[in-house]
Tab-separated table of C-alpha atoms in Angstrom:
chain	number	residue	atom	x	y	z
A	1	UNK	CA	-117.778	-27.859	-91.008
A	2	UNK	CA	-116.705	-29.553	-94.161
A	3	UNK	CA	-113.901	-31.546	-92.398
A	4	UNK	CA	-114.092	-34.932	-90.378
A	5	UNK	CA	-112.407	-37.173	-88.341
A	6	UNK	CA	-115.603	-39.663	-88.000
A	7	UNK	CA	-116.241	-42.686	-90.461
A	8	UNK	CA	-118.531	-40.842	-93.568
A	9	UNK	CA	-121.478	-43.160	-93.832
A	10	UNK	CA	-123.362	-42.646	-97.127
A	11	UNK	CA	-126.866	-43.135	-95.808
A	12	UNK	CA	-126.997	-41.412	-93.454
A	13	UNK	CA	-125.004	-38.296	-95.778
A	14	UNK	CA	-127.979	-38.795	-98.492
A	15	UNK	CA	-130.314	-38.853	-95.836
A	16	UNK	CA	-130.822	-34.740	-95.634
A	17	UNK	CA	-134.022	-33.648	-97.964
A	18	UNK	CA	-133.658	-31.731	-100.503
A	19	UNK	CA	-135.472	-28.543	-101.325
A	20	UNK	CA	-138.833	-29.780	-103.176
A	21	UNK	CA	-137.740	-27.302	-106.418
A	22	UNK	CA	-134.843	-29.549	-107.422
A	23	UNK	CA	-135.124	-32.423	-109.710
A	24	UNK	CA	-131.471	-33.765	-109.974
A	25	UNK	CA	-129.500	-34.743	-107.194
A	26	UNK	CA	-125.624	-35.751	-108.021
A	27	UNK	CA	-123.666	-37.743	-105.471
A	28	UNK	CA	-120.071	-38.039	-105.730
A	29	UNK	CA	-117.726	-40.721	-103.266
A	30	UNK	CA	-114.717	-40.804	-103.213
A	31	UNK	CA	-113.915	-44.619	-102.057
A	32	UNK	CA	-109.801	-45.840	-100.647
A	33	UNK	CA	-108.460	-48.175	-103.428
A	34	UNK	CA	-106.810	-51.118	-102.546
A	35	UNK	CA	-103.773	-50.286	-105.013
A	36	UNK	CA	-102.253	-47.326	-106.594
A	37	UNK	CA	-99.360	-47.399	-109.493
A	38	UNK	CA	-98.430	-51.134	-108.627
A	39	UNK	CA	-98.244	-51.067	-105.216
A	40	UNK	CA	-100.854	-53.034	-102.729
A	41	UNK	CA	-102.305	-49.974	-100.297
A	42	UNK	CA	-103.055	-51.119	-96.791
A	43	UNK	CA	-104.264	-47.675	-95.469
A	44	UNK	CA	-103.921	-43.920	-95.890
A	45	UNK	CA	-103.563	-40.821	-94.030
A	46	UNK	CA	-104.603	-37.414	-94.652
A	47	UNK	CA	-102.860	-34.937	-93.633
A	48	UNK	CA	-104.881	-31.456	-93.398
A	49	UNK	CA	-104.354	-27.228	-92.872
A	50	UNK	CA	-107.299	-27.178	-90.913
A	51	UNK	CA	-108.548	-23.655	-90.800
A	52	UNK	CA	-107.441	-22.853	-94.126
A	53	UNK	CA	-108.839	-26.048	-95.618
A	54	UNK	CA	-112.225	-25.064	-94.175
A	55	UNK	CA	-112.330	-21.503	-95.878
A	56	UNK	CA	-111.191	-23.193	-99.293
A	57	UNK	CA	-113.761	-25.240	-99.276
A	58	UNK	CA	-116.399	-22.820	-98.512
A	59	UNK	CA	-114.755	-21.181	-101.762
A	60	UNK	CA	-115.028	-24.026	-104.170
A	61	UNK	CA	-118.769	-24.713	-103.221
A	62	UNK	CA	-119.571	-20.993	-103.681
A	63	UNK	CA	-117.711	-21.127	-107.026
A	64	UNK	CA	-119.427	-24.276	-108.021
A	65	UNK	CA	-122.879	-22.542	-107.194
A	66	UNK	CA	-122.207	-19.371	-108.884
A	67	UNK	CA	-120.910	-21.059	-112.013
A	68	UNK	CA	-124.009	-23.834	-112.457
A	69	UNK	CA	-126.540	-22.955	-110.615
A	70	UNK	CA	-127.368	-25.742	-108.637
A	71	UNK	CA	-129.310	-24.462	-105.373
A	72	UNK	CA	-127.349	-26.361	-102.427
A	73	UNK	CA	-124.018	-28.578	-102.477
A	74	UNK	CA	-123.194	-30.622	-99.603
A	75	UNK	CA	-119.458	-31.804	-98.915
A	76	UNK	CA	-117.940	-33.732	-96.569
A	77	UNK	CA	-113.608	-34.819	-95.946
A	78	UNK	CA	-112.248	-37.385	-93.924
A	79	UNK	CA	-109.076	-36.580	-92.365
A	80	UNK	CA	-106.713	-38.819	-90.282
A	81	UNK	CA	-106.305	-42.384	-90.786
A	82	UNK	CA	-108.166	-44.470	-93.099
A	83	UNK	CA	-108.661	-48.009	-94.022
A	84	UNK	CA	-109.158	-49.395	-97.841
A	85	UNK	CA	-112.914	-49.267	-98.817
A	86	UNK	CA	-113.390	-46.388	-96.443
A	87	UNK	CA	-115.341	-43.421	-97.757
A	88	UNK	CA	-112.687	-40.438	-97.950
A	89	UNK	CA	-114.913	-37.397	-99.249
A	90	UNK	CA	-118.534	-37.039	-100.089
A	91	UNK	CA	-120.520	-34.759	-101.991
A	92	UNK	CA	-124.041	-33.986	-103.110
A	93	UNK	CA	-125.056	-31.429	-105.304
A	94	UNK	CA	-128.811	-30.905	-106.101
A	95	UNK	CA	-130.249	-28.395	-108.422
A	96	UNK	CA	-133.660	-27.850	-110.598
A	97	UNK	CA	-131.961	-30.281	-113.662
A	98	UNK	CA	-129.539	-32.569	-113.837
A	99	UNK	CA	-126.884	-31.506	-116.248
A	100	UNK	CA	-126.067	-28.555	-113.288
A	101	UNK	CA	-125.935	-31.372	-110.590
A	102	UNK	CA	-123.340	-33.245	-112.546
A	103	UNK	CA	-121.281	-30.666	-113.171
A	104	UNK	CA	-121.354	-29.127	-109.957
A	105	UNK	CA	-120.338	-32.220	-108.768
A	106	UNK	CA	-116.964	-32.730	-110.462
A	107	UNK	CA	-116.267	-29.399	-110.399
A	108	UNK	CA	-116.365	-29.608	-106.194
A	109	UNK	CA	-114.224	-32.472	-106.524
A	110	UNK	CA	-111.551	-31.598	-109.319
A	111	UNK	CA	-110.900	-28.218	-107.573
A	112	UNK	CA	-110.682	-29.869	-103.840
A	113	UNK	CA	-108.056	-31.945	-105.146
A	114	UNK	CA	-106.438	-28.612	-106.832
A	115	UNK	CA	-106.664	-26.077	-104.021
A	116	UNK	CA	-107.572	-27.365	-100.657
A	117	UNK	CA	-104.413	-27.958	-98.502
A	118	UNK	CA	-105.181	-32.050	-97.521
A	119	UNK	CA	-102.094	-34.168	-98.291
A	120	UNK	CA	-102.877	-37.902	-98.745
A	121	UNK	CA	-100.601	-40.462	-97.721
A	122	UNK	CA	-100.302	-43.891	-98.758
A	123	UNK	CA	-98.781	-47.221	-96.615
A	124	UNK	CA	-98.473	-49.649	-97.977
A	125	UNK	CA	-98.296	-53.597	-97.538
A	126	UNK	CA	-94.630	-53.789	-97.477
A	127	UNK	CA	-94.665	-50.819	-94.962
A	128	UNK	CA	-93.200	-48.421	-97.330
A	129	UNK	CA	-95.558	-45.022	-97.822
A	130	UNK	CA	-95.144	-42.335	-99.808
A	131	UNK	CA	-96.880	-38.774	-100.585
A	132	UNK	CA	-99.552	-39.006	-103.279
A	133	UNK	CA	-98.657	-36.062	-105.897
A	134	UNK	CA	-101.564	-36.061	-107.920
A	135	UNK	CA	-100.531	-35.788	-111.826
A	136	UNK	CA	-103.417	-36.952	-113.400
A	137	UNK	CA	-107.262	-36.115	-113.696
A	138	UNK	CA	-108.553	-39.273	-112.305
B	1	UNK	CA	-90.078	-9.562	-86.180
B	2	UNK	CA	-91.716	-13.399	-85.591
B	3	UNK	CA	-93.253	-15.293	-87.893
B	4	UNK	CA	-94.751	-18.846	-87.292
B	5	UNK	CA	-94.053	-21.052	-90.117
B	6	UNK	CA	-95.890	-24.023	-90.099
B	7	UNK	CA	-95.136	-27.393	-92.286
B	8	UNK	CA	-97.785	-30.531	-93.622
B	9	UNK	CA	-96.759	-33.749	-94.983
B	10	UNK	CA	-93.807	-34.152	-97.170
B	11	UNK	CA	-92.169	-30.903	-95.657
B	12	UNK	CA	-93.088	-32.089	-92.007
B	13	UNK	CA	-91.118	-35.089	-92.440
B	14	UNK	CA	-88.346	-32.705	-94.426
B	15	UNK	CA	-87.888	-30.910	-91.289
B	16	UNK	CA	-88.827	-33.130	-88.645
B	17	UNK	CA	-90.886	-30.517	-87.217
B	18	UNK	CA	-94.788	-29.054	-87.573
B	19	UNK	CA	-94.143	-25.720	-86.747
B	20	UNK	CA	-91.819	-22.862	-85.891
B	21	UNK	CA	-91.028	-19.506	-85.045
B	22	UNK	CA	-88.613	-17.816	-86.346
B	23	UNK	CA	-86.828	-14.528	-86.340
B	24	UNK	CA	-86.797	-12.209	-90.067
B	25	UNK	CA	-85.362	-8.455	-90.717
B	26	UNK	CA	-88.447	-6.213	-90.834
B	27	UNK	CA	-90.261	-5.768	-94.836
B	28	UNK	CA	-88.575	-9.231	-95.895
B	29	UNK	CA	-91.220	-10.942	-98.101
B	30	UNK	CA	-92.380	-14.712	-98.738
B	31	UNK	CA	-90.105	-15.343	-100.920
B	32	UNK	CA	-87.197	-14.063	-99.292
B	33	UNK	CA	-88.464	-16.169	-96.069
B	34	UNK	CA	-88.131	-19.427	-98.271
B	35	UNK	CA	-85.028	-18.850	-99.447
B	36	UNK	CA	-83.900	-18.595	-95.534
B	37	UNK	CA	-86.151	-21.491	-94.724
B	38	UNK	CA	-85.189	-24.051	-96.632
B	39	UNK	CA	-81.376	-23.361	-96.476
B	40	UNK	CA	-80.057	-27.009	-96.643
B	41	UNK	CA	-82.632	-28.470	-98.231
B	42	UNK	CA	-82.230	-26.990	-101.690
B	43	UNK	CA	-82.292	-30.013	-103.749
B	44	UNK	CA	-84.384	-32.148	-101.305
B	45	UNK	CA	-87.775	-30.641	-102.918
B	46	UNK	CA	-88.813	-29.676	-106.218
B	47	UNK	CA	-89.463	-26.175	-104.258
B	48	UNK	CA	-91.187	-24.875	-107.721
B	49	UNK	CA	-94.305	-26.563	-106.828
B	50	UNK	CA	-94.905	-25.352	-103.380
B	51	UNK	CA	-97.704	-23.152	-102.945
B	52	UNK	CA	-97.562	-20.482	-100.060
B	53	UNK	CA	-100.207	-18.966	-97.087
B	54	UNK	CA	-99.970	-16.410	-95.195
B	55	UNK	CA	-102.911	-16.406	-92.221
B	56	UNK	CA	-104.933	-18.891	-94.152
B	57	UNK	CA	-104.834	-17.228	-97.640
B	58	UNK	CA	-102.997	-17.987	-100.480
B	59	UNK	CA	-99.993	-16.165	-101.235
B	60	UNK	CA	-97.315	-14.679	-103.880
B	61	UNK	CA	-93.739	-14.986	-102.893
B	62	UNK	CA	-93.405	-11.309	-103.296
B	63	UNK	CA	-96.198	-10.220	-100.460
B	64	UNK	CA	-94.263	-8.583	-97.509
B	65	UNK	CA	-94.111	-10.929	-94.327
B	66	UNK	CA	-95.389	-8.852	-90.915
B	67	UNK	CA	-94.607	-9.207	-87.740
B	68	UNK	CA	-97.250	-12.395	-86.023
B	69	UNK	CA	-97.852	-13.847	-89.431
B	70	UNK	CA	-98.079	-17.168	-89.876
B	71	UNK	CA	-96.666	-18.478	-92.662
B	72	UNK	CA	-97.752	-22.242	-94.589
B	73	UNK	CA	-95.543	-23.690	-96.921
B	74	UNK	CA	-97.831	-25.932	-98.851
B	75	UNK	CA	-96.684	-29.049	-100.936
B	76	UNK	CA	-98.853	-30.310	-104.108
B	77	UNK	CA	-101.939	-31.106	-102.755
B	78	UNK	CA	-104.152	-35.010	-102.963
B	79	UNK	CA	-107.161	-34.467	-100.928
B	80	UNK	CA	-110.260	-36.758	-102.724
């Protein structure tokens, strides 16, 4: 299960061992902002397809394995509502070097926010939200 | 035949609903089931950039709808 409604904690999700044959070990968070394009963000939701988002995700981790060769990735959403400074998706990707950890890593996380059906939305201090469509590559 | 058509965030609020079933001619395909769907509500989305799913895959607009399918209309995603 890749998908959560729980508070991530990043101890305890770097807590797992790795396998003794892998030297780097990338970790990724993604972190709610306080502010996006201007506007002061009090909280988000995300919105998710479930089933489908599960199998997607299953995908992109195969894809990033296949591709770099790291030997295990580890990823982890939040969906529902969060609060600013709350930890919204976590991954960990840990292979024999590093240079296959790193780019495991931001592959898992470019692609999520490509292909797997979560919708983010923000509210914001005024009590106005609106959808986040993602145009750039941040 | 039914199909369930289910709807996420900017589309939810569109249509004030999460999901429905609806009635289509036999051999109609995705596309063809948009055009139906969103009758109304031409303009109200830039309808270019939604993706489709049928049964939890992703899907061309020219794949032929069967009968029990459940079909996802799915906005840009921003998961991250």
């Amino acid at each position: 299960m890749y998908l959560t409604k729980d508070s991530i904690e990043p101890a305890r999700f770097v807590s797992a061992k790795t396998a003794p044959h892998c030297g780097g070990v990338d970790v990724f968070f993604g972190v709610i902002r306080d502010y996006n394009e201007g506007k002061s963000v009090k909280e988000l939701f995300y919105d998710c397809y479930e089933p489908m988002a599960e199998k997607e995700i299953a995908k992109v981790i195969e894809r990033a394995k296949s591709e770099t060769g790291v030997h295990e990735i580890r990823v982890l959403h939040r969906i529902g509502r969060l609060r600013v400074g709350e930890v919204a998706v976590a991954i960990m990707a840990s292979g024999a070097h590093r240079q296959e950890a790193f780019a495991a890593c931001r592959q898992v996380i470019d692609e999520i926010k490509q292909d797997v059906p979560i919708w983010k939305k923000e509210v914001y201090e005024d009590s106005t939200h609106d959808w986040v469509v993602c145009r750039h590559q941040h | 035949m039914q199909i369930k058509v289910l709807y996420f965030a900017q589309l939810r609020d569109l249509f004030g609903i999460s999901e429905t079933t609806l009635r289509m001619d036999d051999g109609i395909s995705v596309g063809q089931a948009l055009d139906e769907i969103i009758k109304g509500h031409e303009d109200a989305v830039d309808w270019a950039s939604v993706r489709f799913a049928v049964n939890e895959e992703f899907s061309h607009k020219s794949l032929i709808l069967r009968d029990q399918d459940t079909l996802v209309l799915l906005p840009p995603v921003s998961g991250g």
